[in-house]
Backbone as numpy.savetxt, mean C-alpha at the origin, in Angstrom:
# Nx Ny Nz CAx CAy CAz Cx Cy Cz
-13.29 -0.35 32.24 -12.15 -0.32 31.28 -12.91 -0.13 29.95
-12.37 0.80 28.88 -13.05 1.17 27.68 -12.85 -0.24 26.77
-13.93 -0.37 25.95 -13.87 -1.60 25.05 -12.77 -1.43 24.03
-12.09 -2.43 23.92 -10.89 -2.70 22.93 -11.31 -3.14 21.62
-10.79 -2.64 20.61 -11.01 -2.99 19.27 -9.77 -3.59 18.68
-9.91 -4.46 17.62 -8.91 -5.02 16.93 -8.95 -4.62 15.44
-8.08 -3.93 14.75 -7.95 -3.46 13.46 -7.62 -4.59 12.46
-8.13 -4.95 11.44 -7.90 -5.79 10.42 -7.18 -5.30 9.14
-7.01 -3.81 9.18 -6.27 -3.31 8.20 -7.09 -2.10 7.37
-6.46 -1.69 6.40 -7.03 -0.53 5.63 -7.32 -1.12 4.23
-8.73 -0.81 3.77 -9.08 -1.39 2.59 -9.50 0.02 1.68
-9.37 0.12 0.48 -9.77 1.30 -0.57 -10.98 0.82 -1.28
-12.03 1.59 -1.28 -13.21 1.38 -1.89 -13.31 2.63 -2.87
-14.66 2.47 -3.75 -14.77 3.65 -4.53 -14.97 5.04 -3.89
-15.40 4.96 -2.61 -15.46 6.19 -1.88 -14.42 6.53 -1.13
-13.47 5.76 -1.13 -12.00 6.17 -0.51 -11.49 5.14 0.47
-10.70 5.45 1.36 -10.07 4.50 2.36 -11.06 4.14 3.34
-10.98 2.97 3.90 -11.75 2.40 4.97 -11.15 1.63 5.74
-11.18 1.83 7.20 -10.32 0.94 8.13 -11.34 -0.28 8.50
-10.98 -1.53 8.41 -11.67 -2.49 8.95 -11.37 -3.17 9.95
-12.37 -3.45 10.88 -12.12 -4.00 12.21 -12.50 -5.54 12.24
-12.04 -6.32 13.11 -12.38 -7.66 13.40 -13.95 -7.68 13.73
-14.48 -8.55 13.04 -16.06 -8.76 13.31 -16.73 -8.04 12.05
-15.98 -7.26 11.18 -16.64 -6.75 10.01 -17.04 -5.31 10.01
-16.86 -4.63 11.08 -17.31 -3.32 11.17 -16.17 -2.42 10.24
-16.71 -1.33 9.86 -16.05 -0.56 8.89 -15.99 0.84 9.33
-15.00 1.51 9.19 -14.99 3.12 9.51 -14.42 3.88 8.28
-15.45 4.57 7.38 -14.85 5.21 6.30 -14.11 6.33 6.80
-13.01 6.60 6.03 -12.14 7.82 6.31 -12.31 8.90 5.23
-12.72 9.99 5.70 -12.66 11.25 4.85 -11.62 12.38 5.25
-11.51 13.20 4.38 -10.40 14.30 4.69 -11.07 15.27 5.71
-10.37 15.52 6.73 -10.82 16.42 7.90 -11.24 15.42 9.16
-11.46 14.20 9.07 -11.87 13.35 9.96 -10.91 13.16 11.07
-11.17 13.04 12.32 -10.14 12.80 13.30 -10.04 11.35 13.55
-8.77 10.97 13.29 -8.36 9.55 13.58 -7.72 9.56 14.78
-8.29 8.71 15.72 -7.84 8.86 17.24 -7.99 7.39 17.72
-6.76 7.12 18.55 -6.85 5.71 19.26 -5.71 5.55 19.96
-6.04 4.73 21.18 -4.89 4.44 22.18 -4.54 2.98 21.96
-3.47 2.60 22.54 -3.16 1.25 22.56 -3.22 0.51 23.94
-3.98 -0.47 24.20 -4.27 -0.82 25.61 -3.02 -1.10 26.44
-3.27 -0.57 27.78 -2.05 -0.60 28.62 -1.70 -2.00 28.93
-0.48 -2.28 28.97 -0.01 -3.69 29.51 -0.07 -4.73 28.36
-0.62 -4.24 27.14 -0.67 -5.39 26.23 0.55 -5.56 25.39
0.33 -6.36 24.41 1.63 -6.64 23.45 0.94 -7.07 22.15
1.72 -6.83 21.18 1.19 -7.12 19.71 1.41 -8.84 19.60
0.33 -9.32 19.09 0.05 -10.72 18.68 -0.27 -11.03 17.50
0.14 -12.29 16.91 -0.24 -12.82 15.70 -1.61 -12.70 15.40
-2.04 -12.22 14.07 -3.47 -12.19 13.86 -3.88 -13.60 13.24
-3.05 -14.59 13.13 -3.39 -15.86 12.44 -3.51 -15.78 11.09
-4.10 -16.76 10.40 -4.14 -16.88 8.88 -5.38 -17.56 8.48
-6.06 -16.93 7.34 -7.04 -17.73 6.66 -8.17 -18.06 7.69
-8.43 -16.96 8.42 -9.61 -17.17 9.48 -9.34 -17.99 10.57
-8.14 -18.53 10.79 -7.77 -19.24 12.00 -6.86 -18.50 12.80
-7.20 -18.55 14.16 -6.30 -17.77 14.99 -4.98 -18.46 15.25
-4.07 -17.72 15.60 -2.69 -18.45 15.81 -2.64 -19.21 17.05
-2.46 -20.59 16.86 -2.48 -21.51 17.93 -1.52 -21.07 19.05
-0.43 -20.30 18.83 0.54 -20.02 19.81 0.29 -18.63 20.43
-0.63 -17.85 19.72 -0.67 -16.49 20.16 0.69 -15.70 20.25
1.44 -15.88 19.32 2.79 -15.63 19.13 2.90 -14.08 19.14
3.88 -13.58 19.89 4.41 -12.06 19.65 4.85 -11.67 18.39
4.43 -10.67 18.03 5.04 -9.97 16.70 5.64 -8.54 16.71
6.82 -8.37 16.04 7.41 -7.24 16.38 6.55 -5.89 16.00
6.72 -4.85 16.96 5.82 -3.74 16.96 6.27 -2.96 15.56
7.45 -3.17 15.14 7.97 -2.36 13.91 7.60 -3.09 12.66
6.95 -4.48 12.57 6.89 -5.05 11.48 5.44 -4.63 10.74
5.47 -4.48 9.40 4.29 -4.26 8.70 3.62 -5.50 8.45
4.13 -6.68 8.98 3.41 -8.01 8.70 2.93 -8.38 10.16
1.39 -8.59 10.28 1.11 -8.81 11.55 1.00 -10.46 11.96
1.89 -10.99 11.20 1.69 -12.63 11.56 3.00 -13.10 11.83
3.08 -14.20 12.75 4.18 -14.94 13.10 4.86 -15.64 11.88
5.89 -16.21 11.77 6.64 -16.87 10.68 5.74 -18.05 10.40
5.23 -18.92 11.15 4.35 -20.00 10.61 3.04 -19.51 9.99
2.17 -18.69 10.65 1.11 -18.18 10.09 1.21 -17.53 8.69
2.25 -16.81 8.61 2.61 -16.00 7.42 2.72 -17.02 6.27
3.40 -18.05 6.44 3.67 -19.23 5.47 2.41 -19.76 5.10
1.43 -19.89 6.07 0.29 -20.68 5.78 -0.70 -19.54 4.93
-0.52 -18.20 5.29 -1.40 -17.29 4.53 -0.95 -17.11 2.96
0.53 -17.53 2.81 0.94 -17.35 1.44 0.79 -18.70 0.69
0.32 -19.67 1.20 0.11 -20.94 0.68 -0.53 -21.05 -0.55
-1.54 -20.24 -0.76 -2.42 -20.19 -1.91 -2.78 -18.69 -2.33
-1.65 -18.24 -2.88 -1.68 -16.74 -3.17 -1.12 -16.50 -4.31
-1.73 -15.42 -5.18 -1.27 -15.04 -6.53 -0.10 -14.17 -6.13
-0.09 -13.40 -5.33 1.09 -12.61 -4.87 2.28 -13.34 -4.75
2.30 -14.48 -4.06 3.35 -15.41 -3.78 3.74 -16.41 -4.61
2.81 -16.44 -5.88 2.98 -17.25 -6.99 2.69 -18.72 -6.67
1.85 -18.94 -5.78 1.52 -20.38 -5.27 0.09 -20.72 -5.86
-0.60 -19.86 -6.64 -1.74 -20.15 -6.95 -1.85 -20.03 -8.77
-1.86 -21.03 -9.30 -1.84 -21.20 -10.81 -3.04 -21.58 -11.33
-4.09 -21.91 -10.70 -5.32 -22.57 -11.34 -6.50 -21.72 -11.33
-6.28 -20.21 -11.23 -7.53 -19.58 -10.98 -8.05 -19.14 -12.41
-9.10 -19.67 -12.67 -9.80 -19.34 -14.01 -10.26 -18.05 -14.47
-10.14 -17.04 -13.44 -10.72 -15.84 -13.84 -9.67 -14.95 -14.60
-10.41 -13.87 -15.35 -9.19 -13.15 -16.07 -8.54 -12.32 -15.22
-7.31 -11.84 -15.48 -6.35 -11.04 -14.65 -5.76 -9.90 -15.81
-5.53 -8.81 -15.14 -5.01 -7.73 -15.82 -3.37 -7.48 -15.47
-2.79 -7.03 -16.66 -1.31 -6.68 -16.38 -1.36 -4.99 -16.29
-0.51 -4.41 -15.59 -0.34 -3.01 -15.42 0.94 -2.40 -15.29
1.19 -1.26 -15.56 2.17 -0.41 -15.36 1.93 0.56 -14.31
2.73 0.67 -13.01 2.41 1.72 -12.15 3.47 2.59 -11.87
3.26 3.62 -11.72 4.31 4.64 -11.32 4.11 5.27 -9.93
5.19 5.41 -9.28 5.31 5.98 -7.83 6.02 7.25 -7.74
6.87 7.62 -8.59 7.70 8.69 -8.54 8.71 8.66 -9.49
9.64 9.70 -9.77 10.48 9.66 -10.94 11.39 8.38 -10.90
11.64 7.89 -11.92 12.42 6.60 -12.16 11.85 5.31 -11.31
10.49 5.32 -10.96 10.06 4.26 -10.00 8.78 3.73 -10.70
8.86 2.93 -11.73 7.85 2.26 -12.23 7.88 0.75 -12.02
6.77 0.02 -11.90 6.82 -1.55 -11.64 5.74 -2.12 -12.59
5.85 -3.29 -12.85 4.78 -3.99 -13.66 4.25 -4.98 -12.54
2.93 -5.28 -12.80 2.22 -6.16 -11.91 0.96 -6.84 -12.51
0.23 -7.77 -11.86 -0.93 -8.20 -12.24 -2.12 -8.09 -11.15
-3.21 -8.08 -11.49 -4.31 -7.93 -10.54 -5.55 -8.72 -11.19
-6.36 -9.29 -10.32 -7.62 -9.89 -10.92 -8.50 -8.69 -11.50
-9.06 -9.04 -12.59 -9.85 -8.11 -13.36 -11.11 -7.67 -12.29
-11.65 -8.49 -11.58 -12.82 -8.15 -10.62 -12.42 -7.18 -9.71
-11.11 -7.01 -9.50 -10.78 -5.98 -8.29 -10.56 -4.73 -8.92
-10.64 -4.39 -10.13 -10.55 -3.12 -10.73 -9.34 -2.38 -10.37
-9.29 -1.07 -9.90 -7.92 -0.62 -9.63 -7.76 -0.56 -8.15
-8.40 -1.53 -7.30 -8.14 -1.57 -5.97 -6.74 -1.85 -5.63
-6.16 -2.70 -6.25 -4.70 -3.13 -5.96 -3.82 -2.05 -6.17
-3.98 -1.12 -7.05 -3.23 -0.06 -7.42 -3.32 1.07 -6.22
-4.51 1.28 -5.84 -4.88 2.20 -4.68 -4.20 1.65 -3.46
-4.04 0.37 -3.18 -3.44 -0.14 -1.93 -2.06 -0.20 -1.92
-1.47 -0.30 -3.20 0.03 -0.14 -3.38 0.55 1.35 -3.21
-0.39 2.34 -3.31 0.05 3.78 -3.34 0.37 4.07 -4.59
0.10 3.47 -5.82 0.40 4.03 -7.12 -0.08 5.45 -7.39
0.86 6.30 -7.85 0.38 7.57 -7.99 -0.25 7.71 -9.46
0.06 7.02 -10.32 -0.75 6.93 -11.73 -0.49 5.51 -12.26
-1.28 4.93 -13.18 -0.98 3.50 -13.61 -1.75 3.68 -14.89
-1.48 2.54 -15.77 -2.08 2.32 -17.10 -2.25 0.76 -17.03
-3.46 0.14 -17.81 -3.47 -1.17 -18.01 -2.65 -1.57 -19.26
-2.11 -2.76 -19.22 -1.34 -3.17 -20.38 -2.11 -4.27 -21.25
-2.85 -5.14 -20.40 -3.63 -6.13 -21.25 -4.37 -7.12 -20.24
-5.27 -7.87 -20.82 -6.11 -8.79 -19.97 -6.09 -10.27 -20.57
-6.08 -11.03 -19.74 -6.13 -12.51 -20.19 -5.95 -13.56 -18.97
-5.78 -14.83 -19.11 -5.63 -15.78 -18.07 -4.50 -15.51 -17.25
-4.65 -16.21 -15.91 -3.56 -15.90 -15.07 -2.38 -16.17 -15.55
-2.09 -17.41 -16.21 -0.64 -17.53 -16.61 -0.21 -16.76 -17.64
-1.06 -16.25 -18.65 -0.51 -15.41 -19.63 -0.12 -14.18 -19.16
-0.86 -13.64 -18.05 -0.65 -12.27 -17.46 0.86 -12.55 -16.84
1.04 -13.69 -16.11 2.40 -13.94 -15.43 3.37 -13.86 -16.49
3.19 -14.53 -17.59 4.33 -14.56 -18.62 4.66 -13.12 -19.42
3.51 -12.45 -19.22 3.75 -11.03 -19.73 4.53 -10.16 -18.83
4.17 -10.35 -17.63 4.78 -9.80 -16.48 6.24 -10.02 -16.51
6.82 -11.36 -16.72 8.04 -11.76 -16.71 8.79 -11.29 -18.12
7.95 -11.07 -19.14 8.55 -10.47 -20.29 9.01 -9.21 -20.25
8.12 -8.41 -19.54 8.68 -6.89 -19.23 9.66 -6.82 -18.29
9.70 -7.56 -17.41 10.84 -7.54 -16.34 11.97 -7.84 -16.94
12.25 -8.82 -18.01 13.37 -9.16 -18.75 13.70 -8.14 -19.70
12.77 -7.74 -20.52 13.09 -7.03 -21.65 13.20 -5.59 -21.55
12.37 -4.99 -20.44 12.40 -3.50 -20.17 12.98 -3.23 -18.97
13.48 -4.33 -18.21 14.03 -3.95 -16.87 13.14 -3.24 -15.85
11.97 -3.52 -15.90 10.90 -3.01 -15.20 10.69 -4.04 -13.87
11.00 -3.59 -12.77 10.79 -4.67 -11.69 9.28 -4.91 -11.17
9.15 -5.90 -10.49 7.66 -6.07 -9.90 7.45 -5.76 -8.58
8.58 -5.37 -7.92 8.50 -4.76 -6.71 9.21 -3.66 -6.38
8.74 -2.67 -5.42 9.52 -1.35 -5.14 9.30 -1.45 -3.64
10.36 -1.06 -2.87 10.37 -1.24 -1.42 9.29 0.12 -1.04
8.53 -0.02 -0.01 7.53 0.74 0.32 8.14 2.16 0.76
9.29 2.13 1.40 9.89 3.35 1.95 10.21 4.14 0.90
10.70 3.65 -0.32 11.04 4.48 -1.35 9.78 5.12 -2.00
8.67 4.37 -2.08 7.47 5.01 -2.45 6.97 6.08 -1.88
7.07 5.88 -0.49 6.61 7.12 0.44 7.50 8.34 0.26
8.76 8.04 0.10 9.70 9.30 0.12 9.53 10.11 -1.26
9.22 9.13 -2.45 8.86 9.82 -3.65 7.89 10.59 -3.68
6.79 10.28 -2.92 5.42 11.05 -2.94 5.65 12.55 -2.31
6.70 12.79 -1.70 7.07 14.27 -1.17 7.52 15.11 -2.29
7.86 14.61 -3.52 8.23 15.42 -4.51 7.68 15.26 -5.89
6.56 15.05 -6.04 5.78 14.76 -7.32 5.72 15.97 -8.31
5.75 15.50 -9.55 5.57 16.63 -10.72 4.09 17.26 -10.40
4.01 18.34 -10.95 2.67 19.18 -10.67 1.54 18.68 -11.43
1.91 18.17 -12.68 0.60 17.89 -13.49 0.57 16.28 -13.78
-0.74 16.06 -14.19 -0.79 14.59 -14.46 -0.28 14.00 -15.83
0.02 14.97 -16.73 0.68 14.62 -17.97 2.21 14.21 -17.58
2.82 14.98 -16.78 4.21 14.72 -16.23 4.37 13.46 -15.54
3.25 13.16 -14.70 3.25 12.02 -13.65 3.12 10.70 -14.56
2.44 10.95 -15.73 2.06 9.83 -16.78 3.27 9.54 -17.58
4.24 10.54 -17.85 5.22 10.55 -18.91 6.10 9.20 -18.91
6.40 8.70 -17.83 7.40 7.45 -17.80 6.62 6.27 -18.22
5.33 6.13 -17.79 4.68 4.72 -18.27 4.14 4.97 -19.56
4.03 6.07 -20.07 3.50 6.36 -21.54 4.54 5.66 -22.27
5.95 6.14 -22.03 6.99 5.58 -22.87 7.28 4.10 -22.71
7.06 3.56 -21.76 7.28 2.16 -21.20 6.11 1.46 -21.85
4.74 1.91 -22.02 3.62 1.21 -22.36 3.76 0.98 -23.94
4.35 2.01 -24.61 4.52 2.01 -25.92 5.57 0.79 -26.39
6.73 0.97 -25.60 7.79 -0.10 -25.87 7.40 -1.51 -25.50
6.59 -1.64 -24.50 6.02 -2.90 -23.97 5.09 -3.50 -25.32
4.24 -2.76 -25.81 3.39 -3.16 -27.16 4.33 -3.51 -28.24
5.35 -3.22 -28.38 6.21 -3.39 -29.69 7.12 -4.75 -29.25
6.95 -5.09 -28.26 7.87 -6.35 -27.81 7.21 -7.64 -28.64
8.06 -8.50 -28.97 7.54 -9.89 -29.49 7.58 -10.93 -28.39
6.79 -11.75 -28.50 6.73 -12.82 -27.42 5.49 -12.67 -26.50
4.56 -11.83 -26.87 3.34 -11.78 -25.99 2.52 -13.04 -26.16
1.96 -13.39 -25.04 0.97 -14.67 -25.12 -0.30 -14.44 -25.96
-0.65 -15.25 -26.94 -1.74 -14.78 -27.83 -3.04 -14.68 -27.05
-3.13 -15.34 -25.81 -4.51 -15.26 -25.06 -4.39 -13.91 -24.13
-3.43 -13.10 -24.25 -3.60 -11.89 -23.48 -3.89 -10.65 -24.52
-5.02 -9.97 -24.21 -5.47 -8.90 -25.36 -4.92 -7.71 -24.73
-4.05 -7.08 -25.42 -3.38 -5.69 -25.18 -4.34 -4.59 -25.02
-4.05 -3.79 -24.13 -4.98 -2.48 -23.78 -4.33 -1.18 -24.09
-5.01 -0.28 -24.81 -4.31 0.92 -25.06 -3.88 1.85 -23.83
-3.01 2.64 -24.06 -2.64 3.56 -23.02 -3.60 4.64 -22.59
-4.04 4.29 -21.34 -4.90 5.37 -20.71 -4.79 5.47 -19.42
-3.90 6.42 -18.99 -3.52 6.79 -17.66 -4.41 7.16 -16.65
-4.39 6.54 -15.49 -5.16 6.89 -14.37 -4.34 7.45 -13.22
-4.79 8.73 -12.90 -3.94 9.51 -11.67 -4.61 9.44 -10.46
-3.95 9.09 -9.41 -4.47 8.95 -8.02 -4.14 10.17 -7.25
-3.53 11.12 -7.62 -3.26 12.22 -6.85 -4.46 12.81 -5.95
-5.63 13.03 -6.76 -6.70 13.53 -6.21 -7.31 12.62 -5.34
-7.33 11.42 -5.72 -7.96 10.45 -4.86 -7.24 10.20 -3.54
-5.91 10.41 -3.58 -5.14 10.30 -2.36 -5.04 11.60 -1.47
-5.67 12.75 -2.06 -5.69 13.94 -1.37 -4.25 14.68 -1.33
-3.17 14.20 -2.21 -2.10 14.70 -1.93 -1.75 16.10 -2.49
-2.73 16.62 -3.47 -2.24 17.86 -4.02 -2.49 19.18 -3.00
-3.58 18.93 -2.11 -3.55 20.14 -1.21 -2.95 19.97 0.15
-2.50 18.74 0.46 -2.03 18.27 1.83 -0.75 18.81 2.13
-0.33 19.27 3.29 0.87 19.62 3.74 1.76 18.50 3.60
2.98 18.81 3.33 4.06 17.64 3.30 4.31 17.20 4.70
4.24 15.73 4.81 4.50 15.07 6.13 6.01 15.43 6.69
6.07 15.34 7.87 7.46 15.70 8.58 7.96 14.53 9.15
7.23 13.39 9.42 7.57 12.40 10.12 6.81 11.15 9.85
7.22 10.18 10.49 6.53 8.82 10.28 6.38 8.01 11.57
5.20 7.59 12.07 5.19 6.62 13.16 5.95 5.42 13.00
6.92 5.29 13.98 7.84 3.97 13.61 7.17 2.84 14.23
6.55 2.90 15.23 5.75 1.48 15.79 4.69 2.18 17.03
3.90 1.06 17.31 2.96 1.49 18.45 3.57 0.79 19.52
3.06 1.23 20.76 3.57 0.85 22.06 2.46 0.81 22.94
2.35 -0.27 23.94 1.28 -0.33 24.94 1.28 0.94 25.92
0.06 1.53 25.91 0.00 2.62 26.76 -0.01 4.00 25.83
0.34 3.68 24.46 0.57 5.05 23.55 -0.65 5.42 23.05
-0.66 6.49 22.27 -1.79 6.98 21.49 -1.37 7.73 20.20
-2.25 7.64 19.31 -1.95 8.43 18.00 -3.41 9.22 17.71
-3.30 10.45 17.74 -4.53 11.19 17.33 -4.21 12.38 16.39
-5.12 12.47 15.30 -4.74 13.68 14.50 -5.96 13.85 13.42
-5.87 14.72 12.53 -6.95 14.94 11.56 -6.47 14.59 10.14
-7.29 13.66 9.42 -6.91 13.00 8.13 -6.79 13.99 7.17
-5.62 14.35 6.58 -5.50 15.31 5.46 -5.10 14.56 4.14
-4.69 13.35 4.10 -4.27 12.78 2.88 -4.13 11.19 3.07
-4.25 10.37 2.30 -3.94 8.87 2.59 -3.50 8.25 1.13
-2.46 7.39 1.20 -1.96 6.88 -0.01 -1.64 5.32 0.29
-1.86 4.51 -0.49 -1.70 2.90 0.04 -2.05 2.62 1.40
-1.39 2.12 2.23 -1.73 1.97 3.63 -1.46 2.99 4.51
-1.06 4.12 3.88 -0.55 5.28 4.90 -1.69 6.25 5.17
-1.70 6.69 6.13 -2.51 7.97 6.59 -1.82 8.96 6.94
-2.09 10.17 6.21 -1.42 11.39 6.86 -2.17 12.27 7.67
-1.80 12.44 8.97 -2.54 12.98 9.95 -1.91 14.30 10.50
-2.86 15.32 10.52 -2.25 16.57 11.24 -2.27 16.46 12.69
-1.13 16.59 13.33 -1.00 16.38 14.78 0.06 17.64 15.27
0.20 17.58 16.70 0.76 18.60 17.30 2.30 18.59 16.76
2.71 17.50 16.31 4.03 17.35 15.69 4.06 18.17 14.35
3.11 18.27 13.64 3.02 18.59 12.21 2.23 17.31 11.51
2.51 17.18 10.37 1.73 16.08 9.55 2.63 14.77 9.64
2.00 13.75 10.23 2.79 12.65 10.46 2.10 11.43 9.62
2.90 10.60 9.11 2.43 9.33 8.23 2.31 8.24 9.19
1.08 7.70 9.32 0.75 6.28 9.94 0.59 5.15 8.97
1.50 4.33 9.04 1.35 3.07 8.22 0.25 2.12 8.95
-0.87 1.99 8.35 -1.87 1.18 9.00 -1.54 -0.22 9.11
-0.43 -0.76 8.38 -0.23 -2.18 8.51 0.52 -2.33 10.03
0.87 -1.29 10.59 1.08 -1.44 12.16 0.17 -1.77 13.09
-1.19 -1.52 12.82 -2.23 -1.71 13.62 -2.67 -3.09 14.08
-2.71 -3.94 12.93 -3.31 -5.31 13.35 -2.38 -6.00 14.34
-3.12 -6.58 15.39 -2.33 -7.30 16.38 -2.33 -6.77 17.68
-2.67 -5.37 17.72 -2.86 -4.64 18.86 -4.36 -4.71 19.37
-4.44 -4.34 20.79 -5.80 -3.99 21.29 -5.87 -2.49 21.28
-6.79 -1.79 20.62 -6.88 -0.25 20.37 -8.09 0.12 21.23
-7.99 1.28 21.79 -8.99 1.81 22.69 -9.24 3.47 22.26
-10.38 4.08 22.68 -10.70 5.34 22.19 -9.49 6.29 22.83
-9.30 7.17 22.10 -8.56 8.51 22.44 -9.01 9.67 21.81
-8.37 10.98 22.20 -8.75 12.26 21.66 -7.61 13.09 21.47
-8.11 14.32 20.84 -6.93 15.46 20.89 -6.01 15.22 19.55
-5.06 15.72 19.41 -4.08 15.57 18.43 -2.78 15.17 18.82
-2.74 14.31 19.97 -1.41 13.96 20.66 -0.89 12.76 19.93
0.34 12.66 20.01 1.04 11.39 19.59 1.94 10.94 20.52
1.84 9.67 21.17 2.61 9.33 22.13 3.06 7.89 21.79
3.73 7.73 20.63 4.34 6.65 20.29 5.73 6.97 19.65
6.78 6.07 19.33 7.78 6.54 18.76 7.69 7.13 17.14
8.38 8.14 17.02 8.21 8.82 15.64 9.71 9.11 15.08
9.78 8.73 14.00 11.13 8.94 13.08 10.88 10.05 12.08
11.94 10.66 11.52 11.93 11.53 10.49 11.68 10.86 9.29
10.87 11.69 8.45 10.64 11.03 7.16 11.81 11.02 6.31
12.30 9.73 5.79 13.43 9.67 4.97 13.35 10.48 3.53
14.28 11.22 3.34 14.16 11.89 1.93 14.77 10.83 0.90
14.27 11.11 -0.29 14.64 10.15 -1.42 16.05 10.63 -1.81
17.03 9.59 -1.85 18.40 10.07 -2.36 18.41 10.79 -3.75
19.13 11.72 -3.98 19.24 12.24 -5.24 20.16 11.51 -6.29
19.96 11.56 -7.37 20.69 10.86 -8.35 22.21 11.13 -8.26
23.05 10.37 -8.45 24.49 10.60 -8.17 25.00 11.00 -9.51
25.69 12.20 -9.50 26.13 12.76 -10.93 27.34 12.14 -11.43
28.22 11.52 -10.49 29.47 10.75 -10.97 29.83 9.90 -10.11
30.81 9.20 -10.36 31.42 7.98 -9.28 32.08 8.80 -8.12
32.66 9.75 -8.04 33.30 10.43 -6.81 32.72 11.88 -6.72
């Protein structure tokens, strides 16, 4: 029987996307590289545990879920987390940012300064700009200020981000236009924490880093993995957790958050033997009530 591997997820580095495997092994992903794996026969997706601990129940996890943990382990994993707003005593500096994912889709968020732009790459931000740097709680207050005053959300559904990437403006200037306006309005607001140092508008565009400019448009999305199935294709682009693979079906999007919890084995070719669904189009703006 072939050796089985367990994927711990996708990470973004200065050199591009990297798949991480249990045990610390890493696989760098470059354009044109073949990404191919099978799912072990007779297996099931099981909880990956939390904070270095295995799940005591080896609980089953839905194949369609982008979260690889059972309810109890997910609660433990969020128990000391900036993202879940349960960590308030981190003394390290944080940055506030505006991130753009497509027309009308801008969010505000925070990330640890030490992480650089990794958080923005992980979210699939097409472009972004820093707003300021300061202590964690000052960054949180600034985030709340922008949400309330500018009506900018701190979360955007990932399916909406994926759909928006299919119809991006052609130039970096166009892609940065919305955050340019919001950045200027944000700096004019009163109520900024004194401990947060504002940052000038300097947009960073990720279209080239994601490989989106030259890649063919995807035609579908891998809906879930299944025991005995396989996914094989040539990597043509990547954004956030998504890999865009050229397969016999055309270009398909594989959300790597579906991988953790499965035992994976070697595979080859450009075949896809798991459920695939059509890529949802982004709804057009409604011109009127009727």
